[in-house]
Tab-separated table of C-alpha atoms in Angstrom:
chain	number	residue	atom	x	y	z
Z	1	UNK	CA	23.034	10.889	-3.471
Z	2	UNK	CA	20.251	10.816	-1.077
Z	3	UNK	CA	18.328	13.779	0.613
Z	4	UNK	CA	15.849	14.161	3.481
Z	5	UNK	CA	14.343	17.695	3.743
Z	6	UNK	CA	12.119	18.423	6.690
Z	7	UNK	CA	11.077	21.995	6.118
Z	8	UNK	CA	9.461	22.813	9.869
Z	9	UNK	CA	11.705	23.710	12.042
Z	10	UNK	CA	8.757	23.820	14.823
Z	11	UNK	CA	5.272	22.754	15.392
Z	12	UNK	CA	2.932	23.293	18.160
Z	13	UNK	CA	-0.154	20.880	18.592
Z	14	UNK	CA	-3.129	20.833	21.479
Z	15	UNK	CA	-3.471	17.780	23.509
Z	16	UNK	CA	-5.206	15.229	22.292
Z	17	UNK	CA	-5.578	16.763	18.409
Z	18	UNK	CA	-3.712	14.886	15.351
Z	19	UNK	CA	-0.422	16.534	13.990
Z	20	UNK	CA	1.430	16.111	10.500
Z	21	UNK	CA	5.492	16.431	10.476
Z	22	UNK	CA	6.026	17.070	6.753
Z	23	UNK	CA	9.023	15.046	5.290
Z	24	UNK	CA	10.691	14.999	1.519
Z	25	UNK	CA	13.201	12.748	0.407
Z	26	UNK	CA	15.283	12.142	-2.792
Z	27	UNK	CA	17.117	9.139	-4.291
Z	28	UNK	CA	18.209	7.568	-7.073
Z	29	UNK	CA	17.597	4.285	-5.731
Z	30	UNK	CA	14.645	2.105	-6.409
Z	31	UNK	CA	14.640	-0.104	-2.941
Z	32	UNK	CA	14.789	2.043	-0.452
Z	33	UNK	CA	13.377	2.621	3.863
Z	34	UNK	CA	11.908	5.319	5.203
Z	35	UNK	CA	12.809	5.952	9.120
Z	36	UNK	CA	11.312	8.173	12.105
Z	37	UNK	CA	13.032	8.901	15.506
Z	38	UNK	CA	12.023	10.428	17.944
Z	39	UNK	CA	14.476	12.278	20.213
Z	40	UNK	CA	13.244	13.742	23.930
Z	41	UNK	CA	15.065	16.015	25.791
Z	42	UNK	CA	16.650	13.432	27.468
Z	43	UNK	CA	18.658	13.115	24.008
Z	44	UNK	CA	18.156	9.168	23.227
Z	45	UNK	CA	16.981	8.157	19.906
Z	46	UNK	CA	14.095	6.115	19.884
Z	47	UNK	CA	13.269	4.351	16.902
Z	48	UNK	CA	9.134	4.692	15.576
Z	49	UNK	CA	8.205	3.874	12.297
Z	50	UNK	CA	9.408	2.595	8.741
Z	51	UNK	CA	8.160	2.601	5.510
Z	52	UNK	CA	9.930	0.448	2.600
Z	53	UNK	CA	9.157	1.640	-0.810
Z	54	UNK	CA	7.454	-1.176	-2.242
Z	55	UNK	CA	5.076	-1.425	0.937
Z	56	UNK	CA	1.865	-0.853	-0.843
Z	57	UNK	CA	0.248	0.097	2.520
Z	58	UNK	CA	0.780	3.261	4.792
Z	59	UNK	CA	3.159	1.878	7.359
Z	60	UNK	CA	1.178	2.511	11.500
Z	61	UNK	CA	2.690	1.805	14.552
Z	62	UNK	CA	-0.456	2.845	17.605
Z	63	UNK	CA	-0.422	6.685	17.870
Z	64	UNK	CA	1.633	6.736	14.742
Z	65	UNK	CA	1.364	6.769	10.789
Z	66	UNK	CA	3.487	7.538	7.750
Z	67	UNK	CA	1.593	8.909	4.833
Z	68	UNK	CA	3.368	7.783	1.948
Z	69	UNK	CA	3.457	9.288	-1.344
Z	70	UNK	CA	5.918	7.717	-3.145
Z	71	UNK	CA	5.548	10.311	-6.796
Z	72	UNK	CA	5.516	12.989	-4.432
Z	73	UNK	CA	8.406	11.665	-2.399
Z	74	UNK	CA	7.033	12.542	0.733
Z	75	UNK	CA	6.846	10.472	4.179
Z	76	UNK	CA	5.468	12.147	6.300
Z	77	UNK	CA	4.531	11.312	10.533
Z	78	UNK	CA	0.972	11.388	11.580
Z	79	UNK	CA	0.504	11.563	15.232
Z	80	UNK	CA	-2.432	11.029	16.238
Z	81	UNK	CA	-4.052	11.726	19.699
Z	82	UNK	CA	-1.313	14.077	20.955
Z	83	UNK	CA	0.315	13.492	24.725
Z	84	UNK	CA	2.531	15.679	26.077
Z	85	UNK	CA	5.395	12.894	25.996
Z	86	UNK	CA	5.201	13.419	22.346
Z	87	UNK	CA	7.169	16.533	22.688
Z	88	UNK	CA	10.515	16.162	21.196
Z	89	UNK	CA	12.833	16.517	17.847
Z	90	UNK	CA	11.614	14.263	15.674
Z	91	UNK	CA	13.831	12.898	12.757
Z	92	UNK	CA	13.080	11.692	9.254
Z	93	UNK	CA	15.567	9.649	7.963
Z	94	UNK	CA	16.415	7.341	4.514
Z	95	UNK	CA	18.479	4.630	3.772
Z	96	UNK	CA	19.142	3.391	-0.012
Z	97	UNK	CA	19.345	-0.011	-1.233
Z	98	UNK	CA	22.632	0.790	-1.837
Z	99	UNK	CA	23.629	2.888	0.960
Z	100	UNK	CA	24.514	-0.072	2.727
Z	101	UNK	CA	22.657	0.947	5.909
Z	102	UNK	CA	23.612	4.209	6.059
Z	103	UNK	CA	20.714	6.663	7.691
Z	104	UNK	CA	20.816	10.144	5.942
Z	105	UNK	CA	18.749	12.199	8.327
Z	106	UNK	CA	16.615	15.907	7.804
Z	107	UNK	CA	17.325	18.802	9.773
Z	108	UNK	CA	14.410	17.743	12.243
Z	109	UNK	CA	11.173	19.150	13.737
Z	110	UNK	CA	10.563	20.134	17.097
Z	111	UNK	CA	7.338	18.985	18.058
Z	112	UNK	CA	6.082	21.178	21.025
Z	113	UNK	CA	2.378	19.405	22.599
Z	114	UNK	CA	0.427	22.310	24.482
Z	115	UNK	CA	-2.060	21.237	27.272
N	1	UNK	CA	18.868	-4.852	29.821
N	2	UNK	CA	20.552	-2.342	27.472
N	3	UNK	CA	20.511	-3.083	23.982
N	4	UNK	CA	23.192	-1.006	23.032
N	5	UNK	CA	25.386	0.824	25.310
N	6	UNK	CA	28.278	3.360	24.952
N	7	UNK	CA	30.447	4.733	27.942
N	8	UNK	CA	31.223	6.849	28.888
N	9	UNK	CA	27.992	8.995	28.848
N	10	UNK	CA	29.544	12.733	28.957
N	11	UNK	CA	33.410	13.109	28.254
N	12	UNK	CA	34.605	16.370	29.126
N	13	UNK	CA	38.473	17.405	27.811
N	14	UNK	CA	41.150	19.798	26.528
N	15	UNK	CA	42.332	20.146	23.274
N	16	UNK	CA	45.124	17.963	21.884
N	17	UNK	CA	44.219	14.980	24.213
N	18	UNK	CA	43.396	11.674	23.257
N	19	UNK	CA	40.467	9.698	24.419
N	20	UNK	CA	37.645	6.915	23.341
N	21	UNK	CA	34.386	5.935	23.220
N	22	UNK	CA	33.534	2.343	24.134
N	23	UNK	CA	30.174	0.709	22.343
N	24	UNK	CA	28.697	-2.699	22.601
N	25	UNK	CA	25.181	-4.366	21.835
N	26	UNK	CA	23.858	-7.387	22.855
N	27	UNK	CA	21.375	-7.945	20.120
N	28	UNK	CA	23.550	-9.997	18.046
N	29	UNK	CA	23.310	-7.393	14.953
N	30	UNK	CA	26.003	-7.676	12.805
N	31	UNK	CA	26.791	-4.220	11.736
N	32	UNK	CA	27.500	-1.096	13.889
N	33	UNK	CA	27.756	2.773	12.584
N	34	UNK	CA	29.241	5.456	14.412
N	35	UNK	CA	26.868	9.140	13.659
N	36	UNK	CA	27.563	12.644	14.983
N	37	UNK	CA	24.790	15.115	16.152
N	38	UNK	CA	26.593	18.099	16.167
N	39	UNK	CA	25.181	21.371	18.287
N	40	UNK	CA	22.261	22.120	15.589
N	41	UNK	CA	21.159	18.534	16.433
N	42	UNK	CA	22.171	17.291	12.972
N	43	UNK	CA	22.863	13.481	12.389
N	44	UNK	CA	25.320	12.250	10.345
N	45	UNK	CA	26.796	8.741	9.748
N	46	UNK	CA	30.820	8.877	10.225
N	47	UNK	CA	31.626	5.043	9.940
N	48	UNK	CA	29.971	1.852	10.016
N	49	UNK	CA	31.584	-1.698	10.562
N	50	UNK	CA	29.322	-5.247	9.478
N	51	UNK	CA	31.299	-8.267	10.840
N	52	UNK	CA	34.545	-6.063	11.719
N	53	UNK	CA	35.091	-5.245	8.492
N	54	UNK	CA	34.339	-1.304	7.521
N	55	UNK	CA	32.318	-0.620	5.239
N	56	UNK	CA	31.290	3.283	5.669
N	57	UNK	CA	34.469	5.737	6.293
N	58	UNK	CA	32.523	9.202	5.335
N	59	UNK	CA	34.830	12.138	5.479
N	60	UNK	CA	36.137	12.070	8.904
N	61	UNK	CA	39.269	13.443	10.275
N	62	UNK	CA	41.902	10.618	9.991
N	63	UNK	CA	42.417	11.356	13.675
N	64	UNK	CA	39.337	9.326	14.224
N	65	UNK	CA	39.973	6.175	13.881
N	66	UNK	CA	36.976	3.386	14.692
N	67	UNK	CA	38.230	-0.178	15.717
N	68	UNK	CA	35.686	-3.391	15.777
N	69	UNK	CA	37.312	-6.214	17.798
N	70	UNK	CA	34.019	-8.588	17.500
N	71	UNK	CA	30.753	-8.115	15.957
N	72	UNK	CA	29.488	-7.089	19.640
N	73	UNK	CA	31.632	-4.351	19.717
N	74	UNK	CA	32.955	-1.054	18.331
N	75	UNK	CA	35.201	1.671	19.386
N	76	UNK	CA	35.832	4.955	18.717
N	77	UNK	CA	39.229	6.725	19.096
N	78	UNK	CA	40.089	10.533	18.484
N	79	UNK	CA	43.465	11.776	18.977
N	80	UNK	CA	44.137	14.938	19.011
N	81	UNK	CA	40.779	16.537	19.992
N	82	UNK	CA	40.050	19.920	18.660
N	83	UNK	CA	37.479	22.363	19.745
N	84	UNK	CA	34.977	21.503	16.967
N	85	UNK	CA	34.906	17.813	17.692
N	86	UNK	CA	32.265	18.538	20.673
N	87	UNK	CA	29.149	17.074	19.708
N	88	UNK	CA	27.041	14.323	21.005
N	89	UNK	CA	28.329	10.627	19.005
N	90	UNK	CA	25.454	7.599	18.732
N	91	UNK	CA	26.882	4.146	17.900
N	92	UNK	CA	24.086	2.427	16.368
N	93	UNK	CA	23.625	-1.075	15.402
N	94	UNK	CA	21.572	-3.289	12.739
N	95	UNK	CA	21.298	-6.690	11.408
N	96	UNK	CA	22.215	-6.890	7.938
N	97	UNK	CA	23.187	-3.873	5.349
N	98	UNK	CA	19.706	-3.419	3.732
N	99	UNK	CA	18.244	-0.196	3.700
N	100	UNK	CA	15.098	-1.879	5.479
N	101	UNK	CA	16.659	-2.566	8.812
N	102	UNK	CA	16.060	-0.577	11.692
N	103	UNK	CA	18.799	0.864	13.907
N	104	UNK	CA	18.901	0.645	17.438
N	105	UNK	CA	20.745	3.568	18.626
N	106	UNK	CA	22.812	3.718	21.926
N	107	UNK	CA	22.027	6.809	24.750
N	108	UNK	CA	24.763	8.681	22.929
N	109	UNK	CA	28.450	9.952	24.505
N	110	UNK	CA	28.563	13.873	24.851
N	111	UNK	CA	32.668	15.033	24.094
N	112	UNK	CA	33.082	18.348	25.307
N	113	UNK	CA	36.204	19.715	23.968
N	114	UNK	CA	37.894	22.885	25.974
């Protein structure tokens, strides 16, 4: 079975500073993907970031970075450079190697940026 | 030019009706999923289809019932709509089954149920 736990329900960050959404997974399979989505208000889900497990390298995409820790089991979003468009849910999501595509998402973290 | 596109946008109805939600892509992915964010914002996958043939059916209601005519398109149907089928529903698409594939989501169809 997999699992995605994302244990902040909110964070708050300053314009401009770096923020970290914290993000736990669990599987029992060895090739795996690591997914972040961003949701705005407007309620669209816009892919940013993935992370395969055998990538030996942090996955970045601009503004964005997944700190990888695969014996922790963590994947976790840096964003760095805060805008206030970055204020929105964001999700962490995984999909097995034998989930056949199937996203299993967390509970999501609303990311609120502050001016 | 929309990737992937779902009408209608909002759906409002009363309970017992029947209705559907119409998806298509134009990426030329070959598999499409069908999730539900339900009022606490949580995503889950409900179905997905790669080259019409299902391959997801998580447990869902047997009054939904998805339907792939090509690999462009898939369709939801609900009959019988109850109160606690009002959430928002992505389709979503991909090329391939990996786990590595990204998923382009669609703006999402909001049911309202009355």
């Amino acid at each position: 079975a997999q699992k995605i736990t994302q244990t902040q329900p909110g964070m708050f960050v300053q314009e401009k500073e770096a923020v970290t959404l914290d993000c736990t997974y669990d599987t029992s399979d060895q090739s795996y993907g690591l997914f972040w989505y961003k949701q705005p208000s407007s309620g669209e889900m816009i892919f940013l970031i993935y992370q395969g497990s055998y990538d030996e390298q942090n996955a970045t995409e601009g503004r964005y970075s997944l700190n990888f820790q695969k014996a922790r089991k963590s994947a976790n979003l840096v964003i760095s450079a805060s805008q206030l468009g970055d204020s929105a849910m964001y999700f962490c999501a995984l999909a097995g190697g034998t989930s056949y595509g199937k996203l299993t998402f967390g509970q999501g973290t609303i990311l609120t940026v502050h001016p | 030019d929309t990737a992937v596109s779902q009408t209608p946008k909002y759906l409002v109805t009363q309970m017992g009706n029947d209705k559907s939600i119409k998806c298509e892509q134009n990426l030329g992915h070959d598999t499409m999923y069908w999730y539900k964010q339900d009022s606490k914002k949580f995503l889950k996958i409900m179905f997905s289809y790669n080259n019409k043939e299902l391959i997801i059916n998580e447990t869902v209601p047997n009054r939904f019932s998805p339907k792939s005519p090509d690999k462009a398109h898939l369709n939801l149907h609900i009959n019988s709509l109850e109160l606690g089928d009002s959430a928002v529903y992505f389709c979503a698409s991909s090329q391939g089954l990996a786990g590595a594939n990204e998923q382009y989501f669609g703006p999402g169809t909001r049911l309202t149920v009355t």
